[in-house]
PDB file of C-alpha atoms in Angstrom:
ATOM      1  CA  UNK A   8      27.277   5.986  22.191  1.00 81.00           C
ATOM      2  CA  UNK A   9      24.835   8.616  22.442  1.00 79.00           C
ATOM      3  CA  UNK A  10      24.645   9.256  18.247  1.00 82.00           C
ATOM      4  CA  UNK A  11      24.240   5.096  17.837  1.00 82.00           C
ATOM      5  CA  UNK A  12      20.954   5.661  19.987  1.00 80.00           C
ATOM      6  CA  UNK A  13      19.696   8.908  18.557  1.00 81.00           C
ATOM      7  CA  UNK A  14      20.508   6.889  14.977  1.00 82.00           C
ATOM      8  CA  UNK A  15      18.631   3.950  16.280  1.00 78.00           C
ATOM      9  CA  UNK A  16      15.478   6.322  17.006  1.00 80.00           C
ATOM     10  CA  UNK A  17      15.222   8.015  14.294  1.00 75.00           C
ATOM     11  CA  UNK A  18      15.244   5.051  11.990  1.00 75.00           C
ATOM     12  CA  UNK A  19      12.707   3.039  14.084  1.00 69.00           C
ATOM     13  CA  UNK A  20      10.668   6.580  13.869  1.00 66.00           C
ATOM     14  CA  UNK A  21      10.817   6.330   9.666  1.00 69.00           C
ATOM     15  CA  UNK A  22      10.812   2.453   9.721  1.00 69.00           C
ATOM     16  CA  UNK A  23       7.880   2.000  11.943  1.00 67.00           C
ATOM     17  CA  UNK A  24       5.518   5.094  11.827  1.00 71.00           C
ATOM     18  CA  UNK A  25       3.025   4.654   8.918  1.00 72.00           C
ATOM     19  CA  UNK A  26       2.755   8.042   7.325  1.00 81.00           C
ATOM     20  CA  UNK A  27      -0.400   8.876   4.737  1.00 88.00           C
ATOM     21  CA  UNK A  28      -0.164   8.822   1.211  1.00 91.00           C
ATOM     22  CA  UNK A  29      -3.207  11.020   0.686  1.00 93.00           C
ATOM     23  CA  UNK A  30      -5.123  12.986   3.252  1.00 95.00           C
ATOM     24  CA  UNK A  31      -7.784  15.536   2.764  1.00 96.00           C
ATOM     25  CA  UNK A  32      -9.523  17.388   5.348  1.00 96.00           C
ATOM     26  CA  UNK A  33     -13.715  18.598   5.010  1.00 96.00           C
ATOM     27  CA  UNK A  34     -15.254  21.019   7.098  1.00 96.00           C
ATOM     28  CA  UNK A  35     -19.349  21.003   5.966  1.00 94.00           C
ATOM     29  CA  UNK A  36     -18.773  19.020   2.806  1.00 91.00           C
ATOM     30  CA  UNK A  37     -16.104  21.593   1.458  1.00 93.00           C
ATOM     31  CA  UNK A  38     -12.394  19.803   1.204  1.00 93.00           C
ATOM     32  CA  UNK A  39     -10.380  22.707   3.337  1.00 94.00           C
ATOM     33  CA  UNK A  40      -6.879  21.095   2.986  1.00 95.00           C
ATOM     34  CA  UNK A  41      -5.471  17.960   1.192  1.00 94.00           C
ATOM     35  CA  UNK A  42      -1.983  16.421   0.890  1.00 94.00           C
ATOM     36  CA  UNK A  43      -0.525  14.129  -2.012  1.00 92.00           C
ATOM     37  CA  UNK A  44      -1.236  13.008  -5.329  1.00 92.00           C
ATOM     38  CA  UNK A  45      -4.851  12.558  -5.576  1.00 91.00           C
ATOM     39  CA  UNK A  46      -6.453  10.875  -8.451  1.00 91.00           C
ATOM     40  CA  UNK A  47      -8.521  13.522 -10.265  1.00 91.00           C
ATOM     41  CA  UNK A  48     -12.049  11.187 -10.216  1.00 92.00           C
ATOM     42  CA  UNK A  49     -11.457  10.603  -6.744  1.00 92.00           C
ATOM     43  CA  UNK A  50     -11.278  13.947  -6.126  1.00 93.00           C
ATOM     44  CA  UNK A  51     -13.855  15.172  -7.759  1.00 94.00           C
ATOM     45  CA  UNK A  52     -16.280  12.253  -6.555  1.00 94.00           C
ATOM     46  CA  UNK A  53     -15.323  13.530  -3.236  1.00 94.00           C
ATOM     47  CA  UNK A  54     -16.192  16.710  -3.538  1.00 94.00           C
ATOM     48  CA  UNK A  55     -19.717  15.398  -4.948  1.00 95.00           C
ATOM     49  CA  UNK A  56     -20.114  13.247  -1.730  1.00 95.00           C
ATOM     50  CA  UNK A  57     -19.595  16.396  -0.195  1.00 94.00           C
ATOM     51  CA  UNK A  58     -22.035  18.418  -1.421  1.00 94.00           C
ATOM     52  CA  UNK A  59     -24.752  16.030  -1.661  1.00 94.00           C
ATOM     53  CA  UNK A  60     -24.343  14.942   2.016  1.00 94.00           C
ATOM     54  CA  UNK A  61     -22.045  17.976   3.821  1.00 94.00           C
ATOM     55  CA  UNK A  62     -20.055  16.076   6.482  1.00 94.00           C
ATOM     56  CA  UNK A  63     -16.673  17.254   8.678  1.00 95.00           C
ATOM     57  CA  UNK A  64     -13.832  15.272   9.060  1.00 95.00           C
ATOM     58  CA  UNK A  65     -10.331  13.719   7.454  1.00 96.00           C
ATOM     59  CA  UNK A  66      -9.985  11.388   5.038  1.00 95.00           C
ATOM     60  CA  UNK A  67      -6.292   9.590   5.056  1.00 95.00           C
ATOM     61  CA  UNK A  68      -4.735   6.815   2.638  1.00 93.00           C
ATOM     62  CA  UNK A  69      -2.149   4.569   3.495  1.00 91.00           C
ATOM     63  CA  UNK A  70      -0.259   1.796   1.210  1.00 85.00           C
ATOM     64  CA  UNK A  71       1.988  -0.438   2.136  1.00 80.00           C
ATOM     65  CA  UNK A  72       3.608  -3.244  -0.194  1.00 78.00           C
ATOM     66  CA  UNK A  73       0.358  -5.445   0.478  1.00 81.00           C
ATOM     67  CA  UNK A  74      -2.625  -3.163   0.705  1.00 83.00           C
ATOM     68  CA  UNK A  75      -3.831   0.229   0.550  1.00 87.00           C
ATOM     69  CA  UNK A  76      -6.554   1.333   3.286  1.00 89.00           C
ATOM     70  CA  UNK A  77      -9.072   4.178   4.271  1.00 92.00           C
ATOM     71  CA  UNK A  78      -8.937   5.453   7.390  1.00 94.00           C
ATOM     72  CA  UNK A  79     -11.906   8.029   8.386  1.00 95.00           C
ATOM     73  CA  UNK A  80     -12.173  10.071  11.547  1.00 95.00           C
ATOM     74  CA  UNK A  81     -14.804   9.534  13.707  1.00 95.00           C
ATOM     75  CA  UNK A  82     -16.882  12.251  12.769  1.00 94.00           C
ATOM     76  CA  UNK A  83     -17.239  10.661   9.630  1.00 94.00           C
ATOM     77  CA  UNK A  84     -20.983   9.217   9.081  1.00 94.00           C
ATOM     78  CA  UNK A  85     -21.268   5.579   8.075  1.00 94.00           C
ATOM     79  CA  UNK A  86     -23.173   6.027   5.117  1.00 95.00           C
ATOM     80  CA  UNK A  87     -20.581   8.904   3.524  1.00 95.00           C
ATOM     81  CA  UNK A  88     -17.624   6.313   4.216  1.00 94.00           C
ATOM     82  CA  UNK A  89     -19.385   3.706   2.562  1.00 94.00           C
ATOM     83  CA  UNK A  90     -20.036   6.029  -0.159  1.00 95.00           C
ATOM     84  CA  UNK A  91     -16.210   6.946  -0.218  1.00 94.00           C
ATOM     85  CA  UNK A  92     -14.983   3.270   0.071  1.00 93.00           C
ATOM     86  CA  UNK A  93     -17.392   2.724  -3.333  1.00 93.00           C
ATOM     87  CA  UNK A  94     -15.803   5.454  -4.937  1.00 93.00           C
ATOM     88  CA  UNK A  95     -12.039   4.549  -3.749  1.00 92.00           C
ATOM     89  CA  UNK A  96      -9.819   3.460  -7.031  1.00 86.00           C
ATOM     90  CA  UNK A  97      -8.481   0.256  -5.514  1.00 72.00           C
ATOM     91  CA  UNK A  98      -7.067  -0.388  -8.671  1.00 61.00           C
ATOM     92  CA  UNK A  99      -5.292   3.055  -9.397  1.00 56.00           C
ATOM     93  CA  UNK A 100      -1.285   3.580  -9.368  1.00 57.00           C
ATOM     94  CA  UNK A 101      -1.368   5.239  -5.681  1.00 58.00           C
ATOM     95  CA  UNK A 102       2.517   6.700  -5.473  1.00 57.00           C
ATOM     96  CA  UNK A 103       3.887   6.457  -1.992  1.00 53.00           C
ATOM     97  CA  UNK A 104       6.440   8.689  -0.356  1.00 54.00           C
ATOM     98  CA  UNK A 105       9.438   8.098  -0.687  1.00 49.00           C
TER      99      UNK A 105
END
């Protein structure tokens, strides 16, 4: 009884929790940490965004079968996500985890 419960947890935990497909991390416009496969002009429009316009903060991607969506912490200003969103290939193969 108790493994059909710890069973049923852990697959609500995989089935439910969305996990990010890309996430970098900036501390004063410098990209300190990243994880996945990120698109090399994204990257590298980025890392312009931060330079011009040094900002700290994360950066995460999700996808499911319907959408994919930016998520910015709040220390993110408004006028570097919009910058971010414009720069975003919406239209790029974006491989999830599987």
């Amino acid at each position: 009884m108790l493994y059909v419960l710890l069973l049923a947890i852990a697959v609500c935990v995989f089935v439910f929790i969305d996990r990010p497909i890309i996430a970098m991390w900036f501390k004063d416009g410098d990209i300190t940490k990243s994880k996945g496969n990120i698109p090399h002009g994204f990257l590298h429009d980025c890392k312009e965004i931060g330079h011009k316009q040094p900002f700290s903060g994360s950066i995460k991607v999700y996808k499911n079968r319907f959408t994919t969506k930016l998520v910015f912490s709040k220390s993110v200003p408004a006028k570097v996500k919009q910058r971010i969103r414009n720069v975003f290939p919406h239209q790029a193969k974006l491989k999830a985890r599987k």
